[in-house]
Amino acid sequence: MADILQKILATKREEIELAVQSVSCTAIVEAAGKALPVRDFVGAIRSKIAAGKAGVIAEVKRASPSKGVIRADFQPAEIAASYERGGAACLSVLTDRQYFQGCPEFLQAARAACALPVLRKDFIIDEYQVYEARAMGADCILLIVAAFLPPEGVTGAAAAEAAQRRLLELETLAHQLGLAVLVEVHDAAELDIALHLRTPLLGINNRNLRTFEVSLDTTLGQLGRIGAERIVVTESGIRGPEDVALMRSHAVNAFLVGEAFMRAADPGAELARLFA
């Protein structure tokens, strides 16, 4: 997966160069300024948790590099409406074309079909993409700490400081545009970097980037280092009510779930069942 991540990031850099040729930096900034009003992503999650419910970020995803096509009958608007009926707090929509078979139009269709705030799920590494996210109607962006590190991960103070500096720059821009930020980590070293960001949304991905193994202990093992001001969002590996119960028994009340819903005939009904 580490190799796949580097391949994806190389593709992203190429995509950004091509995008700038098609829509200039000036034009994308102007488009971002004309976007629809932002929906409160963090507030939607906090509201669910305050009501004693799970704050579920439900993913709209057609495919992945490791699993191929997950949902052949892929209708983003219908899926989004189903999620809203099922009790989701927010949506996550894949916009990466080459590796996840997503696109900005999927995000726009999903957002238009419901009142839920929407995360642009992509590999964001440049300011252009932040403006682009706002222009397409996103309410939140994902920043993956591993995307700002050398292929081998955190190799020393210099690498960590460079990643932290770059993440803060992108987070600052996102917040200036009214966007929320979900910062994602995979291990303790990445968490050290993420804790310097201001966003309350801290995603812990339970999938090991190098082995593909999934363990919920990845989230549980980091909780002691995270203050109460953060909202821990556990990602990957939530497949049954017992997984939800385990997390909630440790005061983890926010979840990003995709594949378990995408493989169900009615994604929203599966959400309601899983988080009943």
CSV table of C-alpha atoms in Angstrom, one decimal:
chain,number,residue,atom,x,y,z
A,1,MET,CA,0.0,0.0,0.0
A,2,ALA,CA,2.9,2.4,0.7
A,3,ASP,CA,3.9,1.9,-2.9
A,4,ILE,CA,0.4,2.4,-4.1
A,5,LEU,CA,0.2,5.6,-2.0
A,6,GLN,CA,3.3,7.0,-3.7
A,7,LYS,CA,1.9,6.0,-7.1
A,8,ILE,CA,-1.3,7.9,-6.3
A,9,LEU,CA,0.5,10.9,-5.1
A,10,ALA,CA,2.6,11.0,-8.3
A,11,THR,CA,-0.7,10.9,-10.3
A,12,LYS,CA,-2.1,13.7,-8.2
A,13,ARG,CA,0.8,15.9,-9.0
A,14,GLU,CA,0.3,15.3,-12.7
A,15,GLU,CA,-3.5,15.9,-12.3
A,16,ILE,CA,-2.9,19.3,-10.6
A,17,GLU,CA,-0.6,20.4,-13.4
A,18,LEU,CA,-3.2,19.5,-16.0
A,19,ALA,CA,-6.0,21.1,-14.0
A,20,VAL,CA,-4.2,24.4,-13.8
A,21,GLN,CA,-3.8,24.4,-17.5
A,22,SER,CA,-7.6,23.9,-17.9
A,23,VAL,CA,-8.8,26.1,-15.1
A,24,SER,CA,-6.3,28.7,-13.9
A,25,CYS,CA,-5.5,29.4,-10.3
A,26,THR,CA,-7.2,32.7,-10.5
A,27,ALA,CA,-10.3,31.1,-12.0
A,28,ILE,CA,-10.5,28.3,-9.3
A,29,VAL,CA,-10.2,30.9,-6.5
A,30,GLU,CA,-13.0,32.8,-8.1
A,31,ALA,CA,-15.1,29.7,-8.4
A,32,ALA,CA,-14.5,28.8,-4.7
A,33,GLY,CA,-15.8,32.3,-3.8
A,34,LYS,CA,-19.0,31.7,-5.6
A,35,ALA,CA,-19.7,28.2,-4.2
A,36,LEU,CA,-22.9,27.3,-2.2
A,37,PRO,CA,-22.8,28.1,1.5
A,38,VAL,CA,-20.8,25.7,3.6
A,39,ARG,CA,-22.7,23.1,5.7
A,40,ASP,CA,-21.4,22.6,9.3
A,41,PHE,CA,-19.5,19.3,9.1
A,42,VAL,CA,-18.1,19.3,12.7
A,43,GLY,CA,-21.4,20.6,14.1
A,44,ALA,CA,-23.3,17.7,12.4
A,45,ILE,CA,-21.1,15.2,14.1
A,46,ARG,CA,-21.2,16.9,17.5
A,47,SER,CA,-25.0,17.1,17.3
A,48,LYS,CA,-25.4,13.4,16.8
A,49,ILE,CA,-23.0,12.6,19.7
A,50,ALA,CA,-24.7,15.1,22.0
A,51,ALA,CA,-28.0,13.3,21.3
A,52,GLY,CA,-26.3,10.0,22.4
A,53,LYS,CA,-26.0,8.7,18.9
A,54,ALA,CA,-23.0,7.8,16.7
A,55,GLY,CA,-21.7,10.4,14.4
A,56,VAL,CA,-21.4,8.5,11.2
A,57,ILE,CA,-19.6,9.7,8.1
A,58,ALA,CA,-21.1,7.5,5.5
A,59,GLU,CA,-19.0,6.9,2.4
A,60,VAL,CA,-20.1,7.1,-1.2
A,61,LYS,CA,-17.6,4.9,-3.0
A,62,ARG,CA,-17.8,2.9,-6.2
A,63,ALA,CA,-14.4,1.2,-6.1
A,64,SER,CA,-10.9,1.0,-4.5
A,65,PRO,CA,-7.4,-0.1,-5.7
A,66,SER,CA,-7.4,-3.1,-3.4
A,67,LYS,CA,-11.0,-4.4,-3.9
A,68,GLY,CA,-11.8,-3.2,-7.4
A,69,VAL,CA,-15.5,-2.3,-8.1
A,70,ILE,CA,-17.4,-2.5,-4.8
A,71,ARG,CA,-20.8,-1.3,-6.1
A,72,ALA,CA,-21.7,-1.8,-9.7
A,73,ASP,CA,-25.1,-0.1,-9.5
A,74,PHE,CA,-23.7,3.2,-8.4
A,75,GLN,CA,-26.1,6.1,-8.0
A,76,PRO,CA,-24.6,8.8,-5.7
A,77,ALA,CA,-27.8,10.8,-5.3
A,78,GLU,CA,-29.9,7.7,-4.3
A,79,ILE,CA,-27.1,6.5,-2.0
A,80,ALA,CA,-26.9,10.0,-0.3
A,81,ALA,CA,-30.7,10.1,0.3
A,82,SER,CA,-30.6,6.6,1.7
A,83,TYR,CA,-27.8,7.5,4.1
A,84,GLU,CA,-29.8,10.6,5.3
A,85,ARG,CA,-32.8,8.4,6.0
A,86,GLY,CA,-30.5,5.9,7.8
A,87,GLY,CA,-29.3,8.5,10.2
A,88,ALA,CA,-25.8,9.6,8.9
A,89,ALA,CA,-24.3,12.7,10.2
A,90,CYS,CA,-22.2,13.5,7.1
A,91,LEU,CA,-21.2,12.0,3.8
A,92,SER,CA,-17.8,11.2,2.4
A,93,VAL,CA,-17.6,11.1,-1.4
A,94,LEU,CA,-14.6,9.8,-3.4
A,95,THR,CA,-13.5,12.2,-6.1
A,96,ASP,CA,-10.4,10.4,-7.3
A,97,ARG,CA,-10.9,9.2,-10.8
A,98,GLN,CA,-8.0,6.9,-11.6
A,99,TYR,CA,-7.8,4.7,-8.5
A,100,PHE,CA,-11.3,4.9,-7.0
A,101,GLN,CA,-13.5,5.6,-10.0
A,102,GLY,CA,-14.8,8.8,-8.5
A,103,CYS,CA,-15.3,12.3,-9.7
A,104,PRO,CA,-16.4,15.8,-8.5
A,105,GLU,CA,-19.8,15.3,-10.2
A,106,PHE,CA,-20.5,12.4,-7.8
A,107,LEU,CA,-20.0,14.8,-4.8
A,108,GLN,CA,-22.2,17.4,-6.3
A,109,ALA,CA,-25.0,14.9,-7.0
A,110,ALA,CA,-24.8,13.4,-3.5
A,111,ARG,CA,-24.8,16.8,-1.8
A,112,ALA,CA,-27.7,18.1,-3.9
A,113,ALA,CA,-29.8,15.0,-2.9
A,114,CYS,CA,-29.7,15.6,0.9
A,115,ALA,CA,-29.0,18.2,3.6
A,116,LEU,CA,-25.9,16.5,4.9
A,117,PRO,CA,-22.4,18.1,4.9
A,118,VAL,CA,-20.0,16.4,2.6
A,119,LEU,CA,-16.3,15.5,2.8
A,120,ARG,CA,-14.3,15.5,-0.4
A,121,LYS,CA,-12.4,12.2,0.0
A,122,ASP,CA,-9.3,12.5,-2.1
A,123,PHE,CA,-5.5,12.9,-1.8
A,124,ILE,CA,-5.1,16.6,-1.2
A,125,ILE,CA,-1.5,17.9,-1.3
A,126,ASP,CA,-1.8,21.3,-2.9
A,127,GLU,CA,-3.7,24.6,-2.3
A,128,TYR,CA,-5.2,24.3,-5.8
A,129,GLN,CA,-7.1,21.2,-4.6
A,130,VAL,CA,-8.4,23.0,-1.5
A,131,TYR,CA,-9.9,25.8,-3.7
A,132,GLU,CA,-11.2,23.1,-6.1
A,133,ALA,CA,-12.9,21.3,-3.2
A,134,ARG,CA,-14.7,24.5,-2.1
A,135,ALA,CA,-15.6,25.2,-5.7
A,136,MET,CA,-17.2,21.8,-6.2
A,137,GLY,CA,-19.3,22.2,-3.1
A,138,ALA,CA,-17.4,20.3,-0.4
A,139,ASP,CA,-17.8,21.2,3.2
A,140,CYS,CA,-14.8,19.3,4.5
A,141,ILE,CA,-11.5,18.0,3.1
A,142,LEU,CA,-9.3,15.1,4.1
A,143,LEU,CA,-5.6,15.6,4.9
A,144,ILE,CA,-3.7,12.3,5.1
A,145,VAL,CA,-0.5,12.7,7.2
A,146,ALA,CA,1.2,9.9,5.3
A,147,ALA,CA,0.9,11.8,2.1
A,148,PHE,CA,3.3,14.4,3.4
A,149,LEU,CA,6.0,12.0,4.6
A,150,PRO,CA,8.8,10.1,2.8
A,151,PRO,CA,7.7,6.6,1.5
A,152,GLU,CA,9.3,5.0,4.6
A,153,GLY,CA,7.2,7.2,7.0
A,154,VAL,CA,8.5,9.4,9.8
A,155,THR,CA,12.3,9.2,9.5
A,156,GLY,CA,13.3,11.9,11.9
A,157,ALA,CA,12.6,15.4,13.2
A,158,ALA,CA,13.2,17.1,9.8
A,159,ALA,CA,10.6,15.0,8.0
A,160,ALA,CA,8.1,15.4,10.8
A,161,GLU,CA,8.5,19.2,10.9
A,162,ALA,CA,8.2,19.5,7.1
A,163,ALA,CA,5.0,17.5,7.1
A,164,GLN,CA,3.6,19.4,10.0
A,165,ARG,CA,4.4,22.8,8.3
A,166,ARG,CA,2.7,21.7,5.1
A,167,LEU,CA,-0.4,20.3,6.8
A,168,LEU,CA,-0.8,23.5,8.8
A,169,GLU,CA,-0.6,25.6,5.6
A,170,LEU,CA,-3.3,23.6,3.9
A,171,GLU,CA,-5.5,23.5,7.1
A,172,THR,CA,-5.2,27.3,7.4
A,173,LEU,CA,-6.4,27.8,3.9
A,174,ALA,CA,-9.2,25.3,4.3
A,175,HIS,CA,-10.4,27.1,7.4
A,176,GLN,CA,-10.2,30.5,5.7
A,177,LEU,CA,-12.6,29.1,3.1
A,178,GLY,CA,-14.9,27.8,5.7
A,179,LEU,CA,-14.0,24.2,5.1
A,180,ALA,CA,-13.7,21.7,8.0
A,181,VAL,CA,-10.6,19.4,8.0
A,182,LEU,CA,-10.4,15.7,8.8
A,183,VAL,CA,-6.8,14.8,9.4
A,184,GLU,CA,-6.0,11.1,9.1
A,185,VAL,CA,-3.3,9.1,10.8
A,186,HIS,CA,-2.2,5.4,10.8
A,187,ASP,CA,0.2,5.2,13.7
A,188,ALA,CA,1.7,7.0,16.7
A,189,ALA,CA,4.4,8.9,14.8
A,190,GLU,CA,1.7,10.3,12.4
A,191,LEU,CA,-0.5,11.2,15.4
A,192,ASP,CA,2.4,13.3,16.9
A,193,ILE,CA,2.2,15.4,13.7
A,194,ALA,CA,-1.6,15.6,13.5
A,195,LEU,CA,-1.9,16.8,17.1
A,196,HIS,CA,-0.3,20.1,16.0
A,197,LEU,CA,-3.2,20.9,13.8
A,198,ARG,CA,-6.2,22.9,15.0
A,199,THR,CA,-9.0,20.7,13.6
A,200,PRO,CA,-11.0,18.8,16.2
A,201,LEU,CA,-11.5,16.0,13.7
A,202,LEU,CA,-8.9,13.3,14.1
A,203,GLY,CA,-9.3,10.2,11.9
A,204,ILE,CA,-7.5,7.0,12.9
A,205,ASN,CA,-7.3,4.5,10.0
A,206,ASN,CA,-7.2,1.0,11.3
A,207,ARG,CA,-5.8,-0.3,8.0
A,208,ASN,CA,-2.0,-0.8,8.0
A,209,LEU,CA,-0.6,1.1,5.0
A,210,ARG,CA,2.1,-1.6,4.4
A,211,THR,CA,0.4,-4.9,5.2
A,212,PHE,CA,-3.3,-4.1,4.5
A,213,GLU,CA,-4.1,-5.7,7.8
A,214,VAL,CA,-7.0,-4.1,9.7
A,215,SER,CA,-7.1,-4.0,13.5
A,216,LEU,CA,-9.4,-1.9,15.7
A,217,ASP,CA,-6.6,-1.8,18.2
A,218,THR,CA,-5.0,0.8,16.1
A,219,THR,CA,-7.6,3.3,17.2
A,220,LEU,CA,-7.9,2.0,20.8
A,221,GLY,CA,-4.1,2.1,21.3
A,222,GLN,CA,-3.9,5.8,20.6
A,223,LEU,CA,-6.8,7.1,22.7
A,224,GLY,CA,-4.7,7.8,25.8
A,225,ARG,CA,-2.7,10.4,23.9
A,226,ILE,CA,-5.7,12.3,22.6
A,227,GLY,CA,-7.4,15.1,24.5
A,228,ALA,CA,-11.1,15.4,25.1
A,229,GLU,CA,-11.3,18.5,22.7
A,230,ARG,CA,-10.7,16.2,19.7
A,231,ILE,CA,-13.4,14.1,18.0
A,232,VAL,CA,-11.8,10.7,17.2
A,233,VAL,CA,-13.1,9.3,14.0
A,234,THR,CA,-12.3,5.6,13.6
A,235,GLU,CA,-11.9,4.5,10.0
A,236,SER,CA,-11.8,1.0,8.4
A,237,GLY,CA,-12.8,-2.3,9.9
A,238,ILE,CA,-16.2,-1.5,11.3
A,239,ARG,CA,-18.2,-4.4,10.0
A,240,GLY,CA,-20.7,-5.4,12.7
A,241,PRO,CA,-22.6,-4.0,15.7
A,242,GLU,CA,-20.0,-5.6,17.9
A,243,ASP,CA,-17.3,-3.4,16.4
A,244,VAL,CA,-19.5,-0.3,17.0
A,245,ALA,CA,-20.2,-1.4,20.6
A,246,LEU,CA,-16.4,-1.9,21.2
A,247,MET,CA,-15.6,1.6,20.0
A,248,ARG,CA,-18.4,3.3,21.8
A,249,SER,CA,-17.5,1.5,25.1
A,250,HIS,CA,-14.2,3.4,24.8
A,251,ALA,CA,-15.9,6.7,24.1
A,252,VAL,CA,-15.2,6.6,20.3
A,253,ASN,CA,-18.5,7.9,18.9
A,254,ALA,CA,-17.5,9.0,15.4
A,255,PHE,CA,-17.1,6.6,12.5
A,256,LEU,CA,-16.2,6.7,8.8
A,257,VAL,CA,-17.7,3.6,7.1
A,258,GLY,CA,-17.8,2.8,3.5
A,259,GLU,CA,-17.5,-0.8,2.2
A,260,ALA,CA,-19.9,-2.3,4.7
A,261,PHE,CA,-22.6,0.0,3.4
A,262,MET,CA,-21.7,0.0,-0.3
A,263,ARG,CA,-22.1,-3.8,-0.5
A,264,ALA,CA,-25.6,-3.6,1.0
A,265,ALA,CA,-28.7,-3.4,-1.2
A,266,ASP,CA,-29.9,-0.4,0.8
A,267,PRO,CA,-26.9,1.5,2.3
A,268,GLY,CA,-29.0,3.6,4.6
A,269,ALA,CA,-30.8,0.6,6.0
A,270,GLU,CA,-27.5,-1.1,6.7
A,271,LEU,CA,-26.3,2.0,8.4
A,272,ALA,CA,-29.4,2.0,10.7
A,273,ARG,CA,-28.9,-1.7,11.4
A,274,LEU,CA,-25.2,-1.3,12.2
A,275,PHE,CA,-25.7,1.6,14.5
A,276,ALA,CA,-29.1,0.8,16.0
